[in-house]
Short mmCIF file of C-alpha atoms and ligand atoms in Angstrom, two decimals:
data_model
loop_
_atom_site.label_atom_id
_atom_site.label_comp_id
_atom_site.label_asym_id
_atom_site.label_seq_id
_atom_site.Cartn_x
_atom_site.Cartn_y
_atom_site.Cartn_z
CA UNK A 1 204.38 58.65 -35.48
CA UNK A 2 204.30 56.70 -32.31
CA UNK A 3 201.86 59.13 -30.70
CA UNK A 4 199.64 58.95 -33.92
CA UNK A 5 199.70 55.12 -33.66
CA UNK A 6 198.81 55.22 -30.01
CA UNK A 7 195.91 57.61 -30.65
CA UNK A 8 194.67 55.45 -33.45
CA UNK A 9 194.88 52.38 -31.07
CA UNK A 10 192.86 54.20 -28.47
CA UNK A 11 190.44 55.38 -30.99
CA UNK A 12 189.93 51.81 -32.21
CA UNK A 13 189.52 50.55 -28.63
CA UNK A 14 186.84 53.14 -27.81
CA UNK A 15 185.00 52.72 -31.11
CA UNK A 16 183.05 49.49 -30.13
CA UNK A 17 182.21 51.07 -26.78
CA UNK A 18 180.54 53.90 -28.54
CA UNK A 19 179.01 51.71 -31.02
CA UNK A 20 177.63 49.50 -28.32
CA UNK A 21 176.35 52.20 -26.08
CA UNK A 22 173.04 50.64 -24.77
CA UNK A 23 169.97 51.36 -26.73
CA UNK A 24 166.82 51.57 -24.60
CA UNK A 25 164.82 48.42 -23.87
CA UNK A 26 161.21 48.09 -22.85
CA UNK A 27 161.63 46.61 -19.43
CA UNK A 28 159.23 43.79 -18.63
CA UNK A 29 157.93 42.92 -15.14
CA UNK A 30 157.02 39.23 -15.28
CA UNK A 31 155.96 39.19 -11.62
CA UNK A 32 152.80 41.12 -12.55
CA UNK A 33 150.02 40.18 -14.91
CA UNK A 34 148.88 43.28 -16.75
CA UNK A 35 145.17 44.23 -17.19
CA UNK A 36 145.27 43.87 -20.94
CA UNK A 37 146.89 40.45 -20.76
CA UNK A 38 144.11 38.66 -18.86
CA UNK A 39 143.01 35.78 -20.95
CA UNK A 40 139.38 35.08 -20.59
CA UNK A 41 136.56 33.04 -22.09
CA UNK A 42 133.32 34.48 -23.15
CA UNK A 43 130.71 35.09 -20.38
CA UNK A 44 128.35 32.31 -19.44
CA UNK A 45 124.72 33.10 -20.06
CA UNK A 46 123.32 35.58 -17.55
CA UNK A 47 120.75 33.59 -15.56
CA UNK A 48 119.07 34.19 -12.21
CA UNK A 49 121.35 31.51 -10.84
CA UNK A 50 124.54 33.31 -12.05
CA UNK A 51 123.29 36.55 -10.59
CA UNK A 52 122.50 35.03 -7.14
CA UNK A 53 125.93 33.43 -7.26
CA UNK A 54 127.31 36.86 -8.00
CA UNK A 55 125.38 38.38 -5.09
CA UNK A 56 126.81 35.79 -2.69
CA UNK A 57 130.34 36.53 -3.94
CA UNK A 58 129.82 40.25 -3.75
CA UNK A 59 128.38 40.04 -0.22
CA UNK A 60 131.33 38.00 0.95
CA UNK A 61 134.17 39.83 -0.80
CA UNK A 62 133.09 43.37 -1.85
CA UNK A 63 130.57 44.97 0.56
CA UNK A 64 133.01 45.88 3.32
CA UNK A 65 134.52 48.48 0.97
CA UNK A 66 132.04 48.94 -1.97
CA UNK A 67 128.97 48.94 0.32
CA UNK A 68 125.92 46.73 -0.01
CA UNK A 69 124.42 48.73 -2.93
CA UNK A 70 127.75 49.59 -4.64
CA UNK A 71 127.85 53.31 -3.67
CA UNK A 72 131.43 52.96 -2.27
CA UNK A 73 130.17 53.63 1.19
CA UNK A 74 131.31 50.45 2.92
CA UNK A 75 134.35 52.04 4.41
CA UNK A 76 135.30 55.51 5.56
CA UNK A 77 137.96 57.71 4.02
CA UNK A 78 139.92 57.83 7.31
CA UNK A 79 140.63 54.07 6.95
CA UNK A 80 141.54 53.88 3.29
CA UNK A 81 143.96 55.69 0.90
CA UNK A 82 141.57 55.95 -2.08
CA UNK A 83 137.92 55.27 -1.30
CA UNK A 84 135.92 52.85 -3.46
CA UNK A 85 134.18 53.98 -6.56
CA UNK A 86 130.46 54.93 -6.39
CA UNK A 87 128.95 52.64 -9.05
CA UNK A 88 126.11 55.11 -9.55
CA UNK A 89 128.49 57.41 -11.39
CA UNK A 90 129.21 54.77 -14.06
CA UNK A 91 132.86 55.96 -14.24
CA UNK A 92 135.49 53.27 -14.47
CA UNK A 93 139.29 53.95 -14.70
CA UNK A 94 140.26 51.06 -16.84
CA UNK A 95 138.56 50.79 -20.16
CA UNK A 96 139.05 49.72 -23.76
CA UNK A 97 136.35 52.24 -24.89
CA UNK A 98 135.82 55.97 -24.86
CA UNK A 99 132.75 55.55 -22.57
CA UNK A 100 131.14 52.83 -20.48
CA UNK A 101 133.44 49.87 -20.21
CA UNK A 102 132.79 46.46 -21.75
CA UNK A 103 132.06 43.44 -19.67
CA UNK A 104 135.60 42.22 -20.53
CA UNK A 105 137.02 45.43 -19.12
CA UNK A 106 135.23 44.99 -15.78
CA UNK A 107 136.23 41.31 -15.74
CA UNK A 108 139.95 42.38 -16.14
CA UNK A 109 139.76 44.92 -13.35
CA UNK A 110 138.23 42.50 -10.94
CA UNK A 111 140.97 40.09 -11.85
CA UNK A 112 143.99 42.31 -11.38
CA UNK A 113 142.75 44.90 -8.77
CA UNK A 114 144.68 48.02 -8.22
CA UNK A 115 148.20 47.54 -7.00
CA UNK A 116 149.39 49.82 -4.22
CA UNK A 117 145.76 50.64 -3.35
CA UNK A 118 143.26 48.74 -1.48
CA UNK A 119 141.28 47.19 -4.31
CA UNK A 120 142.43 43.56 -4.14
CA UNK A 121 142.91 41.21 -7.02
CA UNK A 122 140.38 38.44 -7.44
CA UNK A 123 142.33 36.34 -9.91
CA UNK A 124 142.02 33.36 -7.58
CA UNK A 125 138.30 33.13 -8.25
CA UNK A 126 137.25 31.02 -11.19
CA UNK A 127 136.26 32.59 -14.39
CA UNK A 128 132.65 31.78 -13.83
CA UNK A 129 132.82 33.41 -10.41
CA UNK A 130 134.37 36.56 -11.81
CA UNK A 131 131.71 36.69 -14.59
CA UNK A 132 129.05 36.27 -11.94
CA UNK A 133 130.49 39.33 -10.20
CA UNK A 134 130.63 41.40 -13.33
CA UNK A 135 126.95 40.83 -14.05
CA UNK A 136 125.92 41.30 -10.41
CA UNK A 137 127.86 44.59 -10.29
CA UNK A 138 126.00 45.73 -13.40
CA UNK A 139 122.61 45.05 -11.71
CA UNK A 140 123.90 47.31 -8.78
CA UNK A 141 124.74 49.97 -11.30
CA UNK A 142 121.23 49.53 -12.76
CA UNK A 143 119.54 49.96 -9.40
CA UNK A 144 121.72 52.96 -8.32
CA UNK A 145 121.51 54.74 -11.61
CA UNK A 146 118.57 53.45 -13.80
CA UNK A 147 119.05 56.17 -16.27
CA UNK A 148 122.70 55.39 -17.02
CA UNK A 149 123.33 53.60 -20.33
CA UNK A 150 125.39 50.53 -19.91
CA UNK A 151 126.05 50.24 -23.64
CA UNK A 152 129.84 50.20 -23.96
CA UNK A 153 131.50 53.13 -25.51
CA UNK A 154 133.33 53.13 -28.88
CA UNK A 155 136.32 50.71 -28.83
CA UNK A 156 139.61 52.60 -28.64
CA UNK A 157 142.15 51.63 -31.41
CA UNK A 158 145.71 52.26 -30.61
CA UNK A 159 147.74 54.12 -33.30
CA UNK A 160 150.33 51.92 -35.07
CA UNK A 161 153.24 51.20 -32.83
CA UNK A 162 156.46 53.09 -32.96
CA UNK A 163 159.84 51.56 -32.07
CA UNK A 164 161.18 52.27 -28.57
CA UNK A 165 164.25 54.37 -29.34
CA UNK A 166 166.12 57.14 -27.58
CA UNK A 167 165.02 59.58 -30.22
CA UNK A 168 161.32 58.74 -29.55
CA UNK A 169 161.80 59.06 -25.75
CA UNK A 170 163.44 62.52 -26.25
CA UNK A 171 160.56 63.63 -28.42
CA UNK A 172 158.18 62.28 -25.78
CA UNK A 173 159.83 64.49 -23.11
CA UNK A 174 159.18 67.61 -25.26
CA UNK A 175 155.50 66.66 -25.58
CA UNK A 176 155.17 65.68 -21.95
CA UNK A 177 156.44 69.12 -20.82
CA UNK A 178 154.48 70.97 -23.55
CA UNK A 179 151.17 69.26 -22.75
CA UNK A 180 151.28 70.03 -19.06
CA UNK A 181 151.82 66.43 -17.76
CA UNK A 182 154.73 67.65 -15.61
CA UNK A 183 152.33 69.93 -13.68
CA UNK A 184 150.78 66.86 -12.05
CA UNK A 185 153.42 64.11 -12.56
CA UNK A 186 156.60 66.15 -12.15
CA UNK A 187 159.13 66.68 -14.89
CA UNK A 188 161.10 63.68 -13.60
CA UNK A 189 158.06 61.56 -12.97
CA UNK A 190 157.95 62.05 -9.27
CA UNK A 191 154.26 63.09 -8.65
CA UNK A 192 153.73 66.64 -7.59
CA UNK A 193 151.99 66.18 -4.23
CA UNK A 194 151.87 69.95 -3.54
CA UNK A 195 148.86 70.37 -5.68
CA UNK A 196 145.29 69.62 -4.49
CA UNK A 197 143.35 67.36 -6.84
CA UNK A 198 139.91 65.82 -6.29
CA UNK A 199 138.22 62.88 -8.01
CA UNK A 200 134.54 62.85 -9.23
CA UNK A 201 133.48 61.92 -5.75
CA UNK A 202 135.13 65.03 -4.26
CA UNK A 203 137.72 62.91 -2.58
CA UNK A 204 141.49 63.87 -2.66
CA UNK A 205 143.50 62.03 -5.24
CA UNK A 206 147.25 62.02 -6.06
CA UNK A 207 148.82 61.80 -9.41
CA UNK A 208 150.62 58.63 -10.24
CA UNK A 209 154.28 58.76 -9.13
CA UNK A 210 155.99 57.09 -12.09
CA UNK A 211 159.15 56.54 -10.29
CA UNK A 212 157.47 53.85 -7.94
CA UNK A 213 157.88 51.69 -11.05
CA UNK A 214 155.72 50.61 -14.02
CA UNK A 215 154.45 47.48 -12.28
CA UNK A 216 152.24 49.72 -10.12
CA UNK A 217 150.43 51.37 -13.03
CA UNK A 218 146.84 50.25 -12.73
CA UNK A 219 146.36 49.73 -16.37
CA UNK A 220 149.89 48.26 -16.85
CA UNK A 221 153.37 49.74 -17.36
CA UNK A 222 154.32 48.88 -20.92
CA UNK A 223 154.27 51.60 -23.60
CA UNK A 224 151.10 50.05 -25.19
CA UNK A 225 149.30 50.19 -21.82
CA UNK A 226 150.26 53.87 -21.29
CA UNK A 227 149.17 54.81 -24.81
CA UNK A 228 145.76 53.19 -24.07
CA UNK A 229 145.36 55.21 -20.79
CA UNK A 230 146.31 58.36 -22.71
CA UNK A 231 143.50 57.70 -25.12
CA UNK A 232 140.82 56.66 -22.64
CA UNK A 233 141.85 58.76 -19.61
CA UNK A 234 140.85 57.43 -16.18
CA UNK A 235 137.26 58.26 -15.83
CA UNK A 236 136.29 60.03 -12.62
CA UNK A 237 139.76 61.31 -11.99
CA UNK A 238 141.78 64.45 -13.09
CA UNK A 239 143.59 62.09 -15.58
CA UNK A 240 141.85 63.25 -18.73
CA UNK A 241 141.85 61.50 -22.09
CA UNK A 242 144.34 62.94 -24.50
CA UNK A 243 142.69 62.75 -27.87
CA UNK A 244 144.38 62.97 -31.21
CA UNK A 245 147.59 64.84 -31.29
CA UNK A 246 149.57 65.25 -34.44
CA UNK A 247 148.43 63.75 -37.78
CA UNK A 248 148.46 60.05 -36.87
CA UNK A 249 148.74 60.23 -33.11
CA UNK A 250 152.21 58.74 -33.17
CA UNK A 251 153.14 61.36 -30.57
CA UNK A 252 151.29 59.29 -27.97
CA UNK A 253 153.89 56.64 -28.48
CA UNK A 254 156.61 59.12 -27.83
CA UNK A 255 155.03 60.30 -24.65
CA UNK A 256 154.43 56.71 -23.54
CA UNK A 257 158.11 55.83 -24.24
CA UNK A 258 159.20 58.77 -22.18
CA UNK A 259 156.81 57.96 -19.28
CA UNK A 260 157.99 54.25 -19.46
CA UNK A 261 161.67 55.36 -19.37
CA UNK A 262 160.86 57.54 -16.28
CA UNK A 263 159.15 54.68 -14.61
CA UNK A 264 162.16 52.50 -15.19
CA UNK A 265 164.80 54.93 -13.99
CA UNK A 266 166.54 53.31 -11.05
CA UNK A 267 165.52 55.40 -8.02
CA UNK A 268 169.06 55.95 -6.64
CA UNK A 269 170.13 57.74 -9.87
CA UNK A 270 167.37 60.37 -9.36
CA UNK A 271 168.05 61.22 -5.76
C1 LIG B 1 145.53 67.57 -13.60
C2 LIG B 1 146.60 66.54 -13.25
C3 LIG B 1 147.11 65.55 -14.32
C4 LIG B 1 147.66 65.92 -15.52
C5 LIG B 1 147.76 67.28 -16.20
C6 LIG B 1 147.99 64.59 -16.13
N1 LIG B 1 147.73 63.66 -15.29
FE1 LIG B 1 148.27 61.64 -15.47
N2 LIG B 1 147.32 61.20 -13.77
C7 LIG B 1 146.77 62.07 -12.88
C8 LIG B 1 146.17 61.37 -11.76
C9 LIG B 1 145.40 62.09 -10.63
C10 LIG B 1 146.46 60.03 -12.01
C11 LIG B 1 146.03 58.85 -11.12
C12 LIG B 1 144.62 58.36 -11.33
C13 LIG B 1 144.44 57.13 -10.56
O1 LIG B 1 145.31 56.26 -10.29
O2 LIG B 1 143.21 56.97 -10.10
C14 LIG B 1 147.18 59.96 -13.25
C15 LIG B 1 147.59 58.73 -13.74
C16 LIG B 1 148.42 58.64 -14.84
C17 LIG B 1 149.14 57.49 -15.38
C18 LIG B 1 148.94 56.11 -14.69
C19 LIG B 1 148.07 55.19 -15.30
C20 LIG B 1 147.85 53.90 -14.57
O3 LIG B 1 147.69 52.94 -15.31
O4 LIG B 1 147.90 53.94 -13.33
C21 LIG B 1 149.77 57.78 -16.43
C22 LIG B 1 150.62 56.86 -17.35
C23 LIG B 1 149.65 59.23 -16.66
N3 LIG B 1 148.85 59.69 -15.65
C24 LIG B 1 150.23 59.86 -17.65
C25 LIG B 1 150.00 61.25 -17.96
C26 LIG B 1 150.52 62.03 -19.11
C27 LIG B 1 151.52 61.48 -20.10
C28 LIG B 1 150.01 63.28 -19.05
C29 LIG B 1 150.17 64.39 -20.08
C30 LIG B 1 149.78 64.04 -21.44
C31 LIG B 1 149.24 63.30 -17.78
N4 LIG B 1 149.16 62.06 -17.15
C32 LIG B 1 148.60 64.41 -17.47
C33 LIG B 1 146.68 63.39 -13.02
C34 LIG B 1 147.09 64.12 -14.19
#
């Protein structure tokens, strides 16, 4: 009888522990402003004055990497991890569309830059100055690739959000492995650096190492940012868009939850 009571007591003690076992939480990283969160006013009118202001800013801040005409030839591969984009290709990694980016997309990228790479952020410039840069960059694209349409692609609409739960993370893991993400990103999110990948300019490129942390994702490290990247892909890189999967694309949320959970795994636990 005593033993039974003791067991009951232990069972009662452990019950709340089981009931309170931590449910996953979307980790936030307030130290970094994500691409999608940049608040911006509409562009000022594109005048010759705005464009010449943009040219001055570009000449002072951008030519040493992007090159005078925007062909990405201002700096050599030996001196930089990832060489700058050749604007003539019209391929931009961060977009809210399935094709050419909107002016807002370009504004956001100029504002946040690419963390961990050499593309600096220019959030310290005024909105007017960043708009001047956007429009001047578009004139460079026009000169380098006159045939390229600069009409933005179709706006990408995220599927309805799904709650961040362990069940969704587990489902995401299944899709992640089935869809071949692990080939490049590693089944534990540590990028596979043994494979050779090239970008559209023929330069070597590495898959993102998720375990560096979500704050380093170029497009942002929250599930919604990852879903958007999965839908748009990163143009000019081996990171392809993953179109519709499943009936309502909810699987993209599962995958994004899994990627987010890998990115938030404390590094010491995975060693
Ligand atoms: C053929 C290799 C390859 C495959 C397969 C692949 N990726 Fe990638 N992925 C890349 C590369 C390369 C990058 C880095 C691109 C860059 O930063 O310029 C990347 C970047 C990413 C990023 C970072 C985005 C950011 O904002 O920086 C995420 C998230 C991602 N991939 C998720 C996935 C998922 C999920 C899958 C499977 C559905 C997948 N990838 C399949 C090569 C791949």
